[in-house]
mmCIF file of C-alpha atoms in Angstrom:
data_model
loop_
_atom_site.group_PDB
_atom_site.id
_atom_site.type_symbol
_atom_site.label_atom_id
_atom_site.label_comp_id
_atom_site.label_asym_id
_atom_site.label_seq_id
_atom_site.Cartn_x
_atom_site.Cartn_y
_atom_site.Cartn_z
ATOM 1 C CA MET A 663 -54.937 41.045 -74.093
ATOM 2 C CA LYS A 664 -53.010 38.025 -73.630
ATOM 3 C CA PRO A 665 -52.967 36.195 -70.419
ATOM 4 C CA THR A 666 -49.789 36.731 -68.144
ATOM 5 C CA LEU A 667 -47.870 33.878 -66.629
ATOM 6 C CA ILE A 668 -46.598 34.977 -63.223
ATOM 7 C CA TYR A 669 -43.484 33.042 -62.275
ATOM 8 C CA ALA A 670 -42.974 33.244 -58.425
ATOM 9 C CA PHE A 671 -39.638 32.211 -57.520
ATOM 10 C CA ASP A 672 -36.879 33.031 -54.871
ATOM 11 C CA PRO A 673 -33.263 33.432 -55.699
ATOM 12 C CA LEU A 674 -32.264 31.159 -52.719
ATOM 13 C CA CYS A 675 -34.574 28.354 -53.832
ATOM 14 C CA GLY A 676 -32.629 25.361 -55.138
ATOM 15 C CA TRP A 677 -35.773 23.911 -56.903
ATOM 16 C CA CYS A 678 -36.038 27.307 -58.683
ATOM 17 C CA PHE A 679 -32.560 27.127 -60.025
ATOM 18 C CA GLY A 680 -33.397 23.656 -61.579
ATOM 19 C CA PHE A 681 -36.747 25.177 -62.872
ATOM 20 C CA HIS A 682 -35.188 28.107 -64.657
ATOM 21 C CA PRO A 683 -34.460 25.975 -67.888
ATOM 22 C CA VAL A 684 -37.999 24.883 -67.864
ATOM 23 C CA ILE A 685 -39.638 28.520 -67.302
ATOM 24 C CA LYS A 686 -37.436 29.689 -70.224
ATOM 25 C CA GLN A 687 -38.622 26.942 -72.469
ATOM 26 C CA LEU A 688 -42.084 27.798 -71.542
ATOM 27 C CA THR A 689 -41.775 31.453 -72.263
ATOM 28 C CA ASP A 690 -40.024 30.829 -75.667
ATOM 29 C CA ARG A 691 -42.790 28.209 -76.528
ATOM 30 C CA PHE A 692 -45.662 30.513 -75.468
ATOM 31 C CA SER A 693 -44.069 33.933 -76.434
ATOM 32 C CA ASP A 694 -46.858 34.634 -78.800
ATOM 33 C CA GLN A 695 -49.650 33.773 -76.427
ATOM 34 C CA LEU A 696 -48.493 34.782 -72.986
ATOM 35 C CA ASN A 697 -46.783 37.699 -71.100
ATOM 36 C CA LEU A 698 -44.367 36.987 -68.532
ATOM 37 C CA LYS A 699 -44.134 38.630 -65.201
ATOM 38 C CA ILE A 700 -41.403 37.499 -62.414
ATOM 39 C CA ILE A 701 -42.452 38.099 -58.829
ATOM 40 C CA PRO A 702 -39.699 37.034 -56.111
ATOM 41 C CA GLY A 703 -41.500 35.608 -53.331
ATOM 42 C CA GLY A 704 -39.360 35.573 -50.091
ATOM 43 C CA LEU A 705 -38.292 32.027 -49.078
ATOM 44 C CA ALA A 706 -36.083 32.954 -46.139
ATOM 45 C CA THR A 707 -37.720 36.096 -44.554
ATOM 46 C CA LYS A 708 -38.231 37.589 -40.952
ATOM 47 C CA GLU A 709 -37.833 34.585 -38.363
ATOM 48 C CA ASN A 710 -36.548 32.287 -41.173
ATOM 49 C CA VAL A 711 -33.477 34.388 -41.761
ATOM 50 C CA LYS A 712 -31.018 32.278 -40.352
ATOM 51 C CA THR A 713 -27.482 30.679 -41.213
ATOM 52 C CA VAL A 714 -27.527 27.443 -42.794
ATOM 53 C CA GLU A 715 -25.965 25.898 -39.581
ATOM 54 C CA GLU A 716 -28.873 27.380 -37.377
ATOM 55 C CA GLY A 717 -31.807 26.946 -39.775
ATOM 56 C CA TYR A 718 -30.994 24.941 -42.669
ATOM 57 C CA PRO A 719 -28.450 22.045 -41.835
ATOM 58 C CA ASN A 720 -30.190 19.390 -43.965
ATOM 59 C CA LEU A 721 -29.691 21.500 -47.301
ATOM 60 C CA LEU A 722 -26.518 19.542 -48.331
ATOM 61 C CA SER A 723 -28.214 16.183 -48.066
ATOM 62 C CA LEU A 724 -31.165 17.268 -50.183
ATOM 63 C CA LEU A 725 -29.036 18.310 -53.301
ATOM 64 C CA PRO A 726 -28.846 14.799 -54.861
ATOM 65 C CA GLN A 727 -32.574 14.347 -55.100
ATOM 66 C CA ALA A 728 -32.699 17.701 -56.656
ATOM 67 C CA GLU A 729 -29.980 17.187 -59.084
ATOM 68 C CA LYS A 730 -31.618 13.723 -60.124
ATOM 69 C CA THR A 731 -35.160 15.210 -60.604
ATOM 70 C CA THR A 732 -34.230 18.463 -62.306
ATOM 71 C CA GLY A 733 -31.159 17.503 -64.229
ATOM 72 C CA ILE A 734 -29.182 20.467 -62.973
ATOM 73 C CA THR A 735 -25.750 20.215 -61.043
ATOM 74 C CA TYR A 736 -24.954 22.483 -58.070
ATOM 75 C CA GLY A 737 -21.423 23.872 -57.889
ATOM 76 C CA LYS A 738 -18.683 22.749 -55.812
ATOM 77 C CA ASN A 739 -18.475 26.212 -54.248
ATOM 78 C CA PHE A 740 -22.072 26.052 -53.339
ATOM 79 C CA LYS A 741 -21.645 22.749 -51.681
ATOM 80 C CA LEU A 742 -18.762 24.202 -49.767
ATOM 81 C CA LEU A 743 -20.567 27.019 -48.594
ATOM 82 C CA LEU A 744 -23.327 24.612 -47.136
ATOM 83 C CA GLU A 745 -20.613 22.583 -45.547
ATOM 84 C CA GLU A 746 -19.011 25.435 -44.101
ATOM 85 C CA GLY A 747 -22.363 26.681 -42.674
ATOM 86 C CA SER A 748 -22.025 30.542 -41.541
ATOM 87 C CA TYR A 749 -23.891 31.836 -44.945
ATOM 88 C CA LEU A 750 -26.857 33.922 -43.936
ATOM 89 C CA MET A 751 -29.985 32.770 -45.617
ATOM 90 C CA ASN A 752 -31.752 35.984 -46.293
ATOM 91 C CA SER A 753 -34.161 36.265 -49.288
ATOM 92 C CA GLU A 754 -34.884 40.133 -49.011
ATOM 93 C CA PRO A 755 -31.549 41.557 -50.637
ATOM 94 C CA SER A 756 -31.743 39.170 -53.745
ATOM 95 C CA CYS A 757 -35.533 39.530 -54.134
ATOM 96 C CA ARG A 758 -34.990 43.329 -53.977
ATOM 97 C CA ILE A 759 -32.361 43.493 -56.723
ATOM 98 C CA GLN A 760 -34.621 41.255 -58.821
ATOM 99 C CA ASN A 761 -37.487 43.810 -58.318
ATOM 100 C CA VAL A 762 -34.999 46.427 -59.214
ATOM 101 C CA VAL A 763 -34.291 44.770 -62.594
ATOM 102 C CA ASN A 764 -37.976 44.012 -63.092
ATOM 103 C CA GLU A 765 -38.609 47.755 -62.932
ATOM 104 C CA LEU A 766 -35.570 49.083 -64.933
ATOM 105 C CA ASN A 767 -35.633 46.528 -67.793
ATOM 106 C CA PRO A 768 -38.345 43.837 -67.604
ATOM 107 C CA ASP A 769 -37.186 42.217 -70.924
ATOM 108 C CA ILE A 770 -34.076 40.964 -69.147
ATOM 109 C CA ALA A 771 -35.875 40.003 -65.806
ATOM 110 C CA LEU A 772 -35.775 36.191 -66.534
ATOM 111 C CA GLU A 773 -32.325 36.082 -67.772
ATOM 112 C CA PHE A 774 -31.221 38.121 -64.825
ATOM 113 C CA ALA A 775 -33.095 35.666 -62.451
ATOM 114 C CA GLY A 776 -31.228 32.810 -63.830
ATOM 115 C CA ARG A 777 -27.644 34.587 -63.411
ATOM 116 C CA LEU A 778 -28.760 35.563 -59.887
ATOM 117 C CA GLN A 779 -29.302 31.783 -58.923
ATOM 118 C CA GLU A 780 -26.034 30.718 -60.923
ATOM 119 C CA ALA A 781 -24.022 33.218 -58.623
ATOM 120 C CA ILE A 782 -25.106 31.252 -55.708
ATOM 121 C CA PHE A 783 -25.967 27.699 -56.673
ATOM 122 C CA ILE A 784 -22.804 27.410 -59.093
ATOM 123 C CA HIS A 785 -20.160 29.848 -57.813
ATOM 124 C CA GLY A 786 -21.100 30.086 -54.059
ATOM 125 C CA LYS A 787 -21.316 34.001 -54.102
ATOM 126 C CA ASN A 788 -22.968 36.073 -51.379
ATOM 127 C CA LEU A 789 -26.554 37.096 -52.182
ATOM 128 C CA ASN A 790 -26.442 39.515 -49.321
ATOM 129 C CA GLU A 791 -23.969 41.987 -50.824
ATOM 130 C CA TRP A 792 -24.232 44.726 -53.228
ATOM 131 C CA ASP A 793 -20.802 43.820 -54.808
ATOM 132 C CA THR A 794 -22.244 40.681 -56.086
ATOM 133 C CA PHE A 795 -25.314 42.310 -57.667
ATOM 134 C CA GLU A 796 -23.236 44.871 -59.332
ATOM 135 C CA GLU A 797 -20.839 42.166 -60.738
ATOM 136 C CA ILE A 798 -23.818 40.467 -62.481
ATOM 137 C CA LEU A 799 -25.636 43.928 -63.650
ATOM 138 C CA SER A 800 -22.492 44.691 -65.282
ATOM 139 C CA GLU A 801 -23.320 41.975 -67.932
ATOM 140 C CA PHE A 802 -26.807 43.514 -68.501
ATOM 141 C CA PRO A 803 -28.084 46.768 -70.231
ATOM 142 C CA VAL A 804 -28.979 48.298 -66.864
ATOM 143 C CA ASN A 805 -27.527 51.705 -65.577
ATOM 144 C CA LEU A 806 -25.647 50.719 -62.388
ATOM 145 C CA LYS A 807 -26.099 54.060 -60.745
ATOM 146 C CA ASP A 808 -29.837 54.080 -61.146
ATOM 147 C CA ALA A 809 -29.950 50.282 -59.981
ATOM 148 C CA LYS A 810 -27.944 51.105 -56.807
ATOM 149 C CA THR A 811 -30.238 54.141 -56.273
ATOM 150 C CA LEU A 812 -33.226 52.334 -56.385
ATOM 151 C CA TYR A 813 -32.164 49.105 -54.588
ATOM 152 C CA GLN A 814 -31.205 51.332 -51.548
ATOM 153 C CA SER A 815 -34.541 53.122 -51.598
ATOM 154 C CA GLU A 816 -37.227 52.710 -49.098
ATOM 155 C CA ASN A 817 -39.749 52.425 -51.857
ATOM 156 C CA MET A 818 -38.005 49.366 -53.233
ATOM 157 C CA LYS A 819 -37.865 47.881 -49.860
ATOM 158 C CA GLU A 820 -41.662 48.335 -49.360
ATOM 159 C CA ILE A 821 -42.265 46.759 -52.901
ATOM 160 C CA THR A 822 -40.201 43.789 -52.025
ATOM 161 C CA GLU A 823 -42.359 43.317 -48.778
ATOM 162 C CA GLN A 824 -45.544 43.818 -50.746
ATOM 163 C CA ASN A 825 -44.523 41.277 -53.269
ATOM 164 C CA PHE A 826 -43.904 38.713 -50.304
ATOM 165 C CA GLU A 827 -47.511 39.493 -49.227
ATOM 166 C CA TRP A 828 -48.848 39.167 -52.773
ATOM 167 C CA CYS A 829 -47.388 35.701 -53.137
ATOM 168 C CA ALA A 830 -48.510 34.518 -49.831
ATOM 169 C CA LYS A 831 -51.992 36.002 -50.548
ATOM 170 C CA HIS A 832 -52.300 34.215 -53.865
ATOM 171 C CA GLY A 833 -51.052 30.837 -52.687
ATOM 172 C CA ALA A 834 -47.547 31.116 -53.861
ATOM 173 C CA THR A 835 -46.191 29.732 -50.606
ATOM 174 C CA ALA A 836 -43.831 27.193 -52.141
ATOM 175 C CA PHE A 837 -41.412 27.899 -54.979
ATOM 176 C CA PRO A 838 -41.369 27.810 -58.026
ATOM 177 C CA THR A 839 -45.029 28.476 -58.218
ATOM 178 C CA LEU A 840 -46.696 29.246 -61.721
ATOM 179 C CA LEU A 841 -49.763 31.557 -61.787
ATOM 180 C CA LEU A 842 -52.011 32.499 -64.626
ATOM 181 C CA GLN A 843 -53.664 35.884 -64.937
ATOM 182 C CA ILE A 844 -56.499 36.354 -67.249
ATOM 183 C CA GLY A 845 -57.985 39.892 -67.026
ATOM 184 C CA ASP A 846 -58.527 40.303 -63.136
ATOM 185 C CA GLU A 847 -58.611 36.570 -62.288
ATOM 186 C CA ILE A 848 -55.559 34.981 -61.070
ATOM 187 C CA GLY A 849 -55.018 31.244 -60.316
ATOM 188 C CA ILE A 850 -52.237 28.690 -59.595
ATOM 189 C CA LEU A 851 -51.254 26.661 -62.671
ATOM 190 C CA SER A 852 -48.440 24.677 -60.752
ATOM 191 C CA ARG A 853 -46.684 24.757 -57.406
ATOM 192 C CA GLY A 854 -43.332 23.108 -56.916
ATOM 193 C CA TYR A 855 -40.968 21.686 -59.863
ATOM 194 C CA ARG A 856 -42.802 20.498 -62.739
ATOM 195 C CA PRO A 857 -41.095 19.203 -66.102
ATOM 196 C CA PHE A 858 -41.445 20.976 -69.277
ATOM 197 C CA ASP A 859 -43.499 18.355 -71.015
ATOM 198 C CA THR A 860 -46.270 18.405 -68.203
ATOM 199 C CA LEU A 861 -46.525 22.128 -68.062
ATOM 200 C CA GLU A 862 -46.344 22.587 -71.915
ATOM 201 C CA SER A 863 -49.254 20.262 -72.413
ATOM 202 C CA HIS A 864 -51.464 21.732 -69.559
ATOM 203 C CA LEU A 865 -50.719 25.260 -70.761
ATOM 204 C CA HIS A 866 -51.281 24.486 -74.597
ATOM 205 C CA HIS A 867 -54.812 22.946 -73.719
ATOM 206 C CA LEU A 868 -55.532 25.794 -71.208
ATOM 207 C CA LEU A 869 -54.793 28.467 -73.740
ATOM 208 C CA ASN A 870 -56.748 26.718 -76.505
ATOM 209 C CA ASN A 871 -59.842 26.634 -74.291
ATOM 210 C CA ILE A 872 -59.550 30.255 -73.284
ATOM 211 C CA GLN A 873 -59.196 31.340 -77.067
ATOM 212 C CA LYS A 874 -62.336 29.138 -77.942
ATOM 213 C CA LEU A 875 -64.185 30.977 -75.200
ATOM 214 C CA GLN A 876 -63.035 34.366 -76.277
ATOM 215 C CA ASN A 877 -64.208 33.520 -79.929
#
């Protein structure tokens, strides 16, 4: 069986937005050697669910460093959203819709994650509203009625909470985090933003060593 690369991210994580091109490159590079699993981990949950003004007033000032490091650019509408300050930072709805897509069509999960982040970080759209999710989903091969039913179900809310707990238990407490699962063993590969070249080299040597051990 192929090892599984687990990508723990959060739709509200600006560094994850910058990391999306990297994870896409990695999955393309190692598509023959790795499976990919995406787990949304819950950046702003419970007591951390606050408006930008109340809980995240420094976000705007942190964007230039993230742009410089990752090479991505945040959209004007997102910056205006931060300036205005009333947007509610709540990871649960967007993590839940990611879990819906993971279940209905896992083959599009990574692409959907990227579009979810573009919606807020480029266009400044509300990731607390079904209308936003429906607009994005309409671009993908997913049944909207099934997606909405699943999104509104108690079972999907429970799955979302369980994924938050799973990330905390396995050390994915900062995003993005990459974990590698080999059989029943799960270990952290990297925590936080890392460039493609660094991760590609690390994964290449790691997978070579695994192959040698199996042979």
